[in-house]
mmCIF file of C-alpha atoms in Angstrom:
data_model
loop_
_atom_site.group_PDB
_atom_site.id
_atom_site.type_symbol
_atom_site.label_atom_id
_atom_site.label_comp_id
_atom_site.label_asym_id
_atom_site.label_seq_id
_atom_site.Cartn_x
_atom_site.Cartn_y
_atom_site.Cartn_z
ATOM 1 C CA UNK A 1325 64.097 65.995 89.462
ATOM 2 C CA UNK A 1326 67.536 67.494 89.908
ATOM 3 C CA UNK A 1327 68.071 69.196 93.480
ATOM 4 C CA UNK A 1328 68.447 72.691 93.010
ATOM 5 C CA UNK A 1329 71.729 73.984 93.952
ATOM 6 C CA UNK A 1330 71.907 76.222 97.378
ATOM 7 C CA UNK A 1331 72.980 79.500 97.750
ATOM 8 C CA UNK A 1332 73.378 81.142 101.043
ATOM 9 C CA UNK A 1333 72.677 84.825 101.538
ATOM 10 C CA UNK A 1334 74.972 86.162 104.119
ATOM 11 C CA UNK A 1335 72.176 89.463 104.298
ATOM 12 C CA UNK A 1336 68.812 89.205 103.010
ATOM 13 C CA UNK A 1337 68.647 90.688 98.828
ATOM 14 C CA UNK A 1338 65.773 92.952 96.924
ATOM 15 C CA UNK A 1339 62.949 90.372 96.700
ATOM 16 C CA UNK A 1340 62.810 90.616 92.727
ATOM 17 C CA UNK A 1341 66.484 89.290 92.678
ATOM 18 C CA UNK A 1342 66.090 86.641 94.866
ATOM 19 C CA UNK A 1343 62.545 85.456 92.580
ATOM 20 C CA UNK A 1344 65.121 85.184 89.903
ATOM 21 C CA UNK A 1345 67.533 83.063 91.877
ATOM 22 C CA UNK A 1346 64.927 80.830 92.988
ATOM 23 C CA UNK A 1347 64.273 79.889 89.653
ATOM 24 C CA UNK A 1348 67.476 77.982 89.358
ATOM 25 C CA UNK A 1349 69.040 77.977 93.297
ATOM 26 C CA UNK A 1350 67.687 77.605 96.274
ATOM 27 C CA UNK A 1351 68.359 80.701 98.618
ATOM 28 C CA UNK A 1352 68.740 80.465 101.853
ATOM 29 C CA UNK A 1353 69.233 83.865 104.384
ATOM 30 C CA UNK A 1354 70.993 83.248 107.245
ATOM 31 C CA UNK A 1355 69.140 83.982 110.063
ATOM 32 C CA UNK A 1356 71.874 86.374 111.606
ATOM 33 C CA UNK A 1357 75.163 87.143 109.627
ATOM 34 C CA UNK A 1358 77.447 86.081 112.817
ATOM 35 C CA UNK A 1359 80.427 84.201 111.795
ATOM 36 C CA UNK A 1360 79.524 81.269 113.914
ATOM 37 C CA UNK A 1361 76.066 80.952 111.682
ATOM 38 C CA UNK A 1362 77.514 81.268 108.548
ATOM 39 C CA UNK A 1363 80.088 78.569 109.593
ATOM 40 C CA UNK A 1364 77.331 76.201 110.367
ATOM 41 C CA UNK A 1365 75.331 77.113 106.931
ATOM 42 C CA UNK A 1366 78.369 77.035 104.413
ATOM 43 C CA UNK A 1367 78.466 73.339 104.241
ATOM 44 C CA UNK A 1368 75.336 72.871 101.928
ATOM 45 C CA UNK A 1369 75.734 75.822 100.105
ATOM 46 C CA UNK A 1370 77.105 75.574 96.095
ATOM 47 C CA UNK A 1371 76.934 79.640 96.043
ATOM 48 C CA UNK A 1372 77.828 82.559 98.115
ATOM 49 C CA UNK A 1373 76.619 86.009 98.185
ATOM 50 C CA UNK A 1374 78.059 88.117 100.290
ATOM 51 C CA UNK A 1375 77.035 91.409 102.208
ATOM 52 C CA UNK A 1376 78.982 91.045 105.543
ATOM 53 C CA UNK A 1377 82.530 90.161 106.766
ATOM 54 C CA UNK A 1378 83.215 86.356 106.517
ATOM 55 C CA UNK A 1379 85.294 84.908 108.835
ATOM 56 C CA UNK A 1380 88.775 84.073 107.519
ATOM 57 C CA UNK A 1381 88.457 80.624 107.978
ATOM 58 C CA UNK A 1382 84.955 80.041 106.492
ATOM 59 C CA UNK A 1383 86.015 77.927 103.693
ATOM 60 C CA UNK A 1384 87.394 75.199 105.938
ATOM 61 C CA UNK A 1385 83.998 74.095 106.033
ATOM 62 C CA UNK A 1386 83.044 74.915 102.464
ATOM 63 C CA UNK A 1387 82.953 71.365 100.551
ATOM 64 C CA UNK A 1388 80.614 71.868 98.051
ATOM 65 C CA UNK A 1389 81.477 75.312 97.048
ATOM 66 C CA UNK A 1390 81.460 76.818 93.280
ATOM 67 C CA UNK A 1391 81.328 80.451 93.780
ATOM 68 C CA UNK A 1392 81.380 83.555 95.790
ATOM 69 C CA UNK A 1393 79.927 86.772 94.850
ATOM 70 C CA UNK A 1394 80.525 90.154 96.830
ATOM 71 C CA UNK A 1395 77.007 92.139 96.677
ATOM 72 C CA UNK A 1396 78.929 95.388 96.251
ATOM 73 C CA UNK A 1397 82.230 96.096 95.451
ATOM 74 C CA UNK A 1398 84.877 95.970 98.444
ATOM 75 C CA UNK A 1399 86.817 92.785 98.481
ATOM 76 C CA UNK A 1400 88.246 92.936 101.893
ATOM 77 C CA UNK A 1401 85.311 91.067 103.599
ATOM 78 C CA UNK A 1402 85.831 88.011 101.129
ATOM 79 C CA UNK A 1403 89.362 85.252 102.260
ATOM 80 C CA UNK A 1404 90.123 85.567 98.393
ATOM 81 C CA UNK A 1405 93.656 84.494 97.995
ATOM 82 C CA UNK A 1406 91.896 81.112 100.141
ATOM 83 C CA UNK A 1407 89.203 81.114 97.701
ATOM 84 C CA UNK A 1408 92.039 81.300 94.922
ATOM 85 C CA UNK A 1409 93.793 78.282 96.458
ATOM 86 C CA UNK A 1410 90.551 75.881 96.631
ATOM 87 C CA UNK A 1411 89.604 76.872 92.916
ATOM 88 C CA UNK A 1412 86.496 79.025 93.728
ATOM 89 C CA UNK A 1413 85.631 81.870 91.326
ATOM 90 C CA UNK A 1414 84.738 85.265 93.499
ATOM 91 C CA UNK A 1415 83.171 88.496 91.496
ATOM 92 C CA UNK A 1416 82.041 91.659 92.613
ATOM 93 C CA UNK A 1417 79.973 94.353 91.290
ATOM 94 C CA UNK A 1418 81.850 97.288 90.463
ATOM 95 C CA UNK A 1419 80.259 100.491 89.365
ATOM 96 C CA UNK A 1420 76.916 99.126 91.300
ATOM 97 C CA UNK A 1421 76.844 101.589 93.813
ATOM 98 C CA UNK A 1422 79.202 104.324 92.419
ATOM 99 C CA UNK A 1423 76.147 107.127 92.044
ATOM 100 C CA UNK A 1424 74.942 106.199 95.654
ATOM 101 C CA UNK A 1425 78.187 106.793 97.394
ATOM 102 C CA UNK A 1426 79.206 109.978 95.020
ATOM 103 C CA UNK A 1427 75.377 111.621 95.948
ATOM 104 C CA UNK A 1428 76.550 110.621 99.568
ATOM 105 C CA UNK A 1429 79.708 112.647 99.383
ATOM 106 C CA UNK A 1430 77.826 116.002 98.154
ATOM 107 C CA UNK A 1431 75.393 115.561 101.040
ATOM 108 C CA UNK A 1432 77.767 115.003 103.267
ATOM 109 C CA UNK A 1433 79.966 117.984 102.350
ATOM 110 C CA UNK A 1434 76.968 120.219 102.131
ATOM 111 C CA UNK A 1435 75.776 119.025 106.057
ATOM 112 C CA UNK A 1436 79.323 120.254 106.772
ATOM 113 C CA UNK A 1437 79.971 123.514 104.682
ATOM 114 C CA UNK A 1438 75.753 124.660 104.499
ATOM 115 C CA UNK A 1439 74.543 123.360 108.083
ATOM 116 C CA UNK A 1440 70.852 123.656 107.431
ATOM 117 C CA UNK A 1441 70.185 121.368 110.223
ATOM 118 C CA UNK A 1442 71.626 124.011 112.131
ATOM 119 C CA UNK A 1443 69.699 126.740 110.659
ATOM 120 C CA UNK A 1444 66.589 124.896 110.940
ATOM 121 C CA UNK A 1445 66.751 123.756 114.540
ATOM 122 C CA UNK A 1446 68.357 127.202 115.596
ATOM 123 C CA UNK A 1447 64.853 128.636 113.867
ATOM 124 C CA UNK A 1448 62.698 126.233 116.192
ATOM 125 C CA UNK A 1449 64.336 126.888 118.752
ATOM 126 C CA UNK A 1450 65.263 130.689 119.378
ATOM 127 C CA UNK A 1451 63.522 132.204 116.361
ATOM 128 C CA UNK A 1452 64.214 133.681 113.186
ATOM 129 C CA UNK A 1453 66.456 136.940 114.112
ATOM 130 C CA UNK A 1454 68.567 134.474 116.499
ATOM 131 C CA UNK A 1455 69.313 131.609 113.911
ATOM 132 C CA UNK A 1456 70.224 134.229 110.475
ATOM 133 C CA UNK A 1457 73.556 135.296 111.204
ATOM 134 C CA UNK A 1458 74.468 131.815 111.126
ATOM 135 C CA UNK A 1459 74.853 132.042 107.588
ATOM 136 C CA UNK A 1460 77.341 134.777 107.957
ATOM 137 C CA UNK A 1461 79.817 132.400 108.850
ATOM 138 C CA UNK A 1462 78.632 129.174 105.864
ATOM 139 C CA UNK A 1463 80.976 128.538 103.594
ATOM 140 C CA UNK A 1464 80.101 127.653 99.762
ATOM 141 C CA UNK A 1465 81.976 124.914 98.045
ATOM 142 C CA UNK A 1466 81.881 126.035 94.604
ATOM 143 C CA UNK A 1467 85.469 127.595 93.819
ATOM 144 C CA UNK A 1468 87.344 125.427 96.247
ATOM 145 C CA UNK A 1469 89.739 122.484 96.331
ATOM 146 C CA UNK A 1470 88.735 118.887 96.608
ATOM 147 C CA UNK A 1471 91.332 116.181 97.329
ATOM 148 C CA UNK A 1472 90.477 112.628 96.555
ATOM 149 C CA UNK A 1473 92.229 109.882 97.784
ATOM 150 C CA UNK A 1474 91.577 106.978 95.200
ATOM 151 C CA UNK A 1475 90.041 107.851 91.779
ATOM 152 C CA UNK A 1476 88.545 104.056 91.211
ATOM 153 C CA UNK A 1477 85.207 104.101 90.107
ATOM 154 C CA UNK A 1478 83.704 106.174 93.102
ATOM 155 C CA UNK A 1479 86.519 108.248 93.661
ATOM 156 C CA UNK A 1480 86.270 109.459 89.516
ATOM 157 C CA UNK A 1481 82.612 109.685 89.815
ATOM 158 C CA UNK A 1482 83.069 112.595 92.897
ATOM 159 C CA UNK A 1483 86.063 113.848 91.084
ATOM 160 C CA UNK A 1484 83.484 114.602 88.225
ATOM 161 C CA UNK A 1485 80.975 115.966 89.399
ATOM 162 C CA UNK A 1486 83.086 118.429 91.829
ATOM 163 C CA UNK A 1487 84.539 119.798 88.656
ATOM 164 C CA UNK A 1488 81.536 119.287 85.866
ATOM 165 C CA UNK A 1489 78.797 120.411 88.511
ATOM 166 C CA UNK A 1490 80.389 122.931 90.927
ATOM 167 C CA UNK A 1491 83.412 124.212 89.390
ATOM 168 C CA UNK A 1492 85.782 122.801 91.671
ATOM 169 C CA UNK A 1493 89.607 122.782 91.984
ATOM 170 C CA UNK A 1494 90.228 118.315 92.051
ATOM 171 C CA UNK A 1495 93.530 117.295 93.587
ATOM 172 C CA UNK A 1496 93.883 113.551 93.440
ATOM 173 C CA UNK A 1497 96.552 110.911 94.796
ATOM 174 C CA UNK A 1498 96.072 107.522 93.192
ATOM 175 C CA UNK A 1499 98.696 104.730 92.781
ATOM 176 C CA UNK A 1500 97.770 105.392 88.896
ATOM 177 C CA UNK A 1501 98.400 109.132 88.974
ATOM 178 C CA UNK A 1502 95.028 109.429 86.657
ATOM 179 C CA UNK A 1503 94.147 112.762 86.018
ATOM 180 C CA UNK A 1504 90.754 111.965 84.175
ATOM 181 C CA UNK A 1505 91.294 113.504 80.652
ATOM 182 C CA UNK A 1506 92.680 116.631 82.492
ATOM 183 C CA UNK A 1507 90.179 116.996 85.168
ATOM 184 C CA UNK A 1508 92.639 116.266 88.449
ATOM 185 C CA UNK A 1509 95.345 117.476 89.183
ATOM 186 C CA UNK A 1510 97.763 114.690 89.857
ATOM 187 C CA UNK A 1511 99.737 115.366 93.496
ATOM 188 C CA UNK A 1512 101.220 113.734 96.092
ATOM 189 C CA UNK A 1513 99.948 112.548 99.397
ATOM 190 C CA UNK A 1514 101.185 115.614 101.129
ATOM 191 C CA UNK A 1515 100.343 118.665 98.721
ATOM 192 C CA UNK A 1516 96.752 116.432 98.967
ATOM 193 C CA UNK A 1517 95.981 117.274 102.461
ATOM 194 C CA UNK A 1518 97.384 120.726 103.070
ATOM 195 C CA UNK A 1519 96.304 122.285 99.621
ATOM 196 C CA UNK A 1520 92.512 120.699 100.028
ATOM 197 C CA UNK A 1521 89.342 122.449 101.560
ATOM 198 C CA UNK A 1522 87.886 119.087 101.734
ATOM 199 C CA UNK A 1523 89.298 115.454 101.229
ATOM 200 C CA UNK A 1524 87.217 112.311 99.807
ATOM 201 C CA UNK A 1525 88.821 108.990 101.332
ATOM 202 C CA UNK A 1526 87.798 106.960 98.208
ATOM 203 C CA UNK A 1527 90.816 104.146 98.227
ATOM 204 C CA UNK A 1528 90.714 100.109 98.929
ATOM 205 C CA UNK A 1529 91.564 99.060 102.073
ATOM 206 C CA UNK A 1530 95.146 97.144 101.346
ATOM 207 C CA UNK A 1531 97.714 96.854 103.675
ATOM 208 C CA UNK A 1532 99.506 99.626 102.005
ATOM 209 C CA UNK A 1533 96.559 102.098 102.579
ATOM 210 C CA UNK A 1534 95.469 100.710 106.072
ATOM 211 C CA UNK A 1535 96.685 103.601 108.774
ATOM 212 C CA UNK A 1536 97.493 105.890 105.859
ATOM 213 C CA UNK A 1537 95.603 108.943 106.705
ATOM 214 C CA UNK A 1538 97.122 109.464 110.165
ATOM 215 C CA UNK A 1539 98.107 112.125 112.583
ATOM 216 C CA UNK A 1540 100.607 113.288 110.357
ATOM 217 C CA UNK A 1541 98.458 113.348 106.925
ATOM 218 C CA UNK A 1542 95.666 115.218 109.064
ATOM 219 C CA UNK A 1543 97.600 117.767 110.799
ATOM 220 C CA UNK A 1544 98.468 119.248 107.102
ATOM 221 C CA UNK A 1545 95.071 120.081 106.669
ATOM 222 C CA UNK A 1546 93.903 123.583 107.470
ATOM 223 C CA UNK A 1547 91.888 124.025 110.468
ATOM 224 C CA UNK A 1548 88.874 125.124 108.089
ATOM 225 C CA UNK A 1549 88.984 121.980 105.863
ATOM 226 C CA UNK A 1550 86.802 118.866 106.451
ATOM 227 C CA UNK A 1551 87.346 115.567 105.837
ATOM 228 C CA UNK A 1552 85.130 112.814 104.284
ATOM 229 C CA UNK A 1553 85.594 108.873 104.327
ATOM 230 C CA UNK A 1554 83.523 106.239 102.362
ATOM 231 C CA UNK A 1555 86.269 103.933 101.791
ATOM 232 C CA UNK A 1556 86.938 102.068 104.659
ATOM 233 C CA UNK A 1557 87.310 102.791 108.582
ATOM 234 C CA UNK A 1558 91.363 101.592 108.880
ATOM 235 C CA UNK A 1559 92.641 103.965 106.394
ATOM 236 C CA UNK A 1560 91.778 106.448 109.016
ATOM 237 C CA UNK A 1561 93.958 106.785 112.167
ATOM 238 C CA UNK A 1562 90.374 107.412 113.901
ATOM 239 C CA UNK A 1563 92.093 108.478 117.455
ATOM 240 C CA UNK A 1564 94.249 111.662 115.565
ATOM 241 C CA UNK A 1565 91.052 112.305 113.862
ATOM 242 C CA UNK A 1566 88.657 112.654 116.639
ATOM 243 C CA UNK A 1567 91.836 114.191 119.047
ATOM 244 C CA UNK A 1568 91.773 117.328 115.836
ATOM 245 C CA UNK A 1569 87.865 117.269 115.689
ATOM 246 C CA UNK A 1570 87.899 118.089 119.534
ATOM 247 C CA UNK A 1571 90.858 120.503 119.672
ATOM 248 C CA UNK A 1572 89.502 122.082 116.178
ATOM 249 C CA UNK A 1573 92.333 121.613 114.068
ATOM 250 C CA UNK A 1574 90.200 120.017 111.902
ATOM 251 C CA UNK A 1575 86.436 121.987 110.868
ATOM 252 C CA UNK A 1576 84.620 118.825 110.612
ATOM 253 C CA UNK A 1577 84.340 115.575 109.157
ATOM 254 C CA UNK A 1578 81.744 112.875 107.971
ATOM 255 C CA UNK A 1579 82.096 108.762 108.477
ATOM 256 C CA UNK A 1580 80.724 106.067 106.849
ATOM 257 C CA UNK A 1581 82.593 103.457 107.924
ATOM 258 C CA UNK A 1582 84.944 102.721 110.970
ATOM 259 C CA UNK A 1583 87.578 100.127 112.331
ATOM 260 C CA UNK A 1584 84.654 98.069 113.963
ATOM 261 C CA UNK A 1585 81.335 97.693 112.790
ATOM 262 C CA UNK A 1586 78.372 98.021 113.777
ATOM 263 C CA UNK A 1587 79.930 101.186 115.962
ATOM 264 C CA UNK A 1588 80.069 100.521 119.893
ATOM 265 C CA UNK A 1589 77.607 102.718 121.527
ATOM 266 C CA UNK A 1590 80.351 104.211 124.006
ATOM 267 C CA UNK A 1591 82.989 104.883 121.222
ATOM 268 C CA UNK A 1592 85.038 108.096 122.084
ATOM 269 C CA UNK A 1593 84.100 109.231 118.326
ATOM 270 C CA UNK A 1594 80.210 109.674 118.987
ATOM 271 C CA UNK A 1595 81.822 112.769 121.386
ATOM 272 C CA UNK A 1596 83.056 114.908 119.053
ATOM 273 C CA UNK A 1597 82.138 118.021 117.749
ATOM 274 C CA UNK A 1598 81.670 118.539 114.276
ATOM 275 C CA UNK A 1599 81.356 115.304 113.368
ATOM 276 C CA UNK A 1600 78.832 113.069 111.211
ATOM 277 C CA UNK A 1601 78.426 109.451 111.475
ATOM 278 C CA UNK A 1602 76.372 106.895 109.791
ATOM 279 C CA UNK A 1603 76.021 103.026 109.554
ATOM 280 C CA UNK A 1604 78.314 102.364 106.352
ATOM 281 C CA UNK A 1605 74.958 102.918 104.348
ATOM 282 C CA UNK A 1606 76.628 105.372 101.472
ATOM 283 C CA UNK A 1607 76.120 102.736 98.975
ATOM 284 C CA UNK A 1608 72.445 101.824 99.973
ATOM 285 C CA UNK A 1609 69.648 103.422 98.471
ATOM 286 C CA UNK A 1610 66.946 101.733 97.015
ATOM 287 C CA UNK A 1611 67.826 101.527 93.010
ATOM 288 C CA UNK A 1612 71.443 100.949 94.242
ATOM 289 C CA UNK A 1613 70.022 98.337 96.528
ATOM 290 C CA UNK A 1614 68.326 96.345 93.659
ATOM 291 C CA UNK A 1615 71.248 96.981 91.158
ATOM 292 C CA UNK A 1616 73.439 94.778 93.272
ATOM 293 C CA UNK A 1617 71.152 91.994 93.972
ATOM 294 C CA UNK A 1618 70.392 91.564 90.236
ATOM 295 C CA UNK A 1619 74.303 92.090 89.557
ATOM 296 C CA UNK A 1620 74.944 89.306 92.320
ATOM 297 C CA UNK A 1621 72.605 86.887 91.117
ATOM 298 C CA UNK A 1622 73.192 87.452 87.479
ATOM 299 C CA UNK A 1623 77.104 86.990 88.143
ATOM 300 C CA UNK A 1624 75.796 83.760 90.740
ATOM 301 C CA UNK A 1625 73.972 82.426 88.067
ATOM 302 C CA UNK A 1626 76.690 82.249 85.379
ATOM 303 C CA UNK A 1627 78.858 80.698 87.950
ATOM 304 C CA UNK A 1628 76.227 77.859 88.830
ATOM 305 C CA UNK A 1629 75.857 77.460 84.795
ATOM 306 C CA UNK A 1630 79.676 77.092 84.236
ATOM 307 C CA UNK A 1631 80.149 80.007 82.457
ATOM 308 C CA UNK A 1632 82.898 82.961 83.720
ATOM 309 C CA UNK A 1633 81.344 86.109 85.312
ATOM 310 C CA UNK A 1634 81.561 89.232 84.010
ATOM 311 C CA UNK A 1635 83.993 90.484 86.765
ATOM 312 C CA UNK A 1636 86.256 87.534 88.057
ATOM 313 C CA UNK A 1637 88.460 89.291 90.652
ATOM 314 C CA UNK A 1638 90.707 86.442 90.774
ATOM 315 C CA UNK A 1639 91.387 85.011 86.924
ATOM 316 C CA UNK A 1640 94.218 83.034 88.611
ATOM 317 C CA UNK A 1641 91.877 80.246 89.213
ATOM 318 C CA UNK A 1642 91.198 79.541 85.226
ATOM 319 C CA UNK A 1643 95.069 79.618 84.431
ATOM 320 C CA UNK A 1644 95.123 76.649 87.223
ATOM 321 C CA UNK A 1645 92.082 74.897 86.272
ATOM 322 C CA UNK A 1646 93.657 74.489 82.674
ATOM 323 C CA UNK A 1647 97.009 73.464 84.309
ATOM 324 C CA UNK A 1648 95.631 70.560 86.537
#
């Protein structure tokens, strides 16, 4: 009997997802995603899916490699151009978590402008007649501006339902200057962050983007206006961020994600006021959850077969193979 190719999971995957790998593959979960495990697992392995930052070098060891699949969409923890170089087909899942992150957005905004973790503790705690005027000073969203930075998939799918769902006013800065069939208003980086009540960091990380909201970008914005990031924690010049949150230049914000992750337990950020932080889990709900584990191992699977995913991020390798 032929030996069933392996394929290391960086994270564990949905259980139904990995049943269906099993019936071709043989998973195997690292035991903990740190950089020197993976190293040490990577030799055996004929697939890779990936939930965690690989270490740059992590196809040094990779001999036997025939794909890599991102279990999400962000490229930036996968070496691709070295993937590229040795041959090795990567995909990602894009679109897989867009309704996750966009849900996470609203809720986010709403924690910010609404506060009923505010009303509902001050009611615990000092009683109805202390905790209502609270709501004196709320602000609603519908009828205000939203600025999104990036309109990709998850960046559209907020710019959507801001205008569709709440009647809002969408500016958006993208390298494409995409207005969605009329629906954003196309402006630069600048009329972005002073004309916006709230702004959705929704871009790549690149080198052109890394550091690009900083102290400069976020003193435009009005000291009423919040600021939202499920993109990634370098686009965000987190020290002029948290130096506005705690001066209140800045209303309030929400984070997803940060330079370093998991987030240091002493980080200066967990001080501020006005500020909501949780564990790059925007993208992670349960159907979201599954959708990219049967993405991953459908787009593993064709790899393993032969066959060209459905969304080859780097198509360079095919115009190689054919030249060789």
């Amino acid at each position: 009997m032929t030996e069933r190719p392996v394929v290391l999971l960086t994270n564990p995957i949905h259980p139904e997802a990995e049943a269906m790998l099993a019936e071709y593959a043989r998973p195997v979960t690292a035991p903990d995603p740190s950089s020197e495990t993976l190293r040490a697992l990577i030799a055996e392995a004929e697939g890779l899916v990936v939930r965690v930052k690989l270490p740059d070098d992590i196809l040094d060891g990779a001999t036997r490699l025939r794909g890599i699949v991102r279990h999400g969409v962000g490229l930036d923890m996968i070496p691709v151009a070295a993937a590229t170089a040795r041959g090795i087909p990567v995909a990602n899942l894009p679109g897989s978590n867009t309704q996750a992150v966009a849900e996470y957005v609203f809720a986010a905004l709403f924690h910010l402008r609404r506060q009923v973790w505010r009303l509902d503790g001050g009611l615990r705690a000092a009683g109805w007649g202390a905790v209502r005027p609270i709501a004196d000073g709320l602000a609603e969203i519908g009828g205000s501006t939203l600025g999104v930075l990036g309109l990709g998939e998850i960046g559209g799918r907020v710019a959507r339902i801001a205008h569709h769902g709440f009647g809002l006013r969408v500016l958006g800065a993208s390298r494409s200057g995409a207005t969605l069939g009329g629906l954003v208003q196309a402006v630069d980086l600048e009329t972005l962050f002073a004309q916006s009540d709230a702004v959705v960091i929704a871009c790549p990380l690149t080198e052109a983007t890394r550091g690009l909201v900083d102290a400069a970008q976020i003193g435009r914005m009005r000291s009423d206006a919040v600021l939202i990031n499920v993109a990634r924690g370098p686009v965000i010049d987190a020290a002029a961020l948290a130096s506005a949150l705690r001066t209140g230049a800045l209303a309030g914000a929400a984070l997803d994600v940060f330079d370093a992750q998991p987030l240091a337990s002493d980080h200066p950020l967990l001080a501020c006021p006005n500020l909501l932080l949780t564990p790059h889990v925007a993208g992670i709900t349960q159907t979201s959850s599954r959708a990219m584990s049967v993405g991953a191992v459908e787009e593993m699977l064709r790899i393993l077969r032969g066959e060209r995913p459905r969304n080859l991020v780097n198509p360079d390798i095919l115009s190689a193979t054919r030249s060789a």
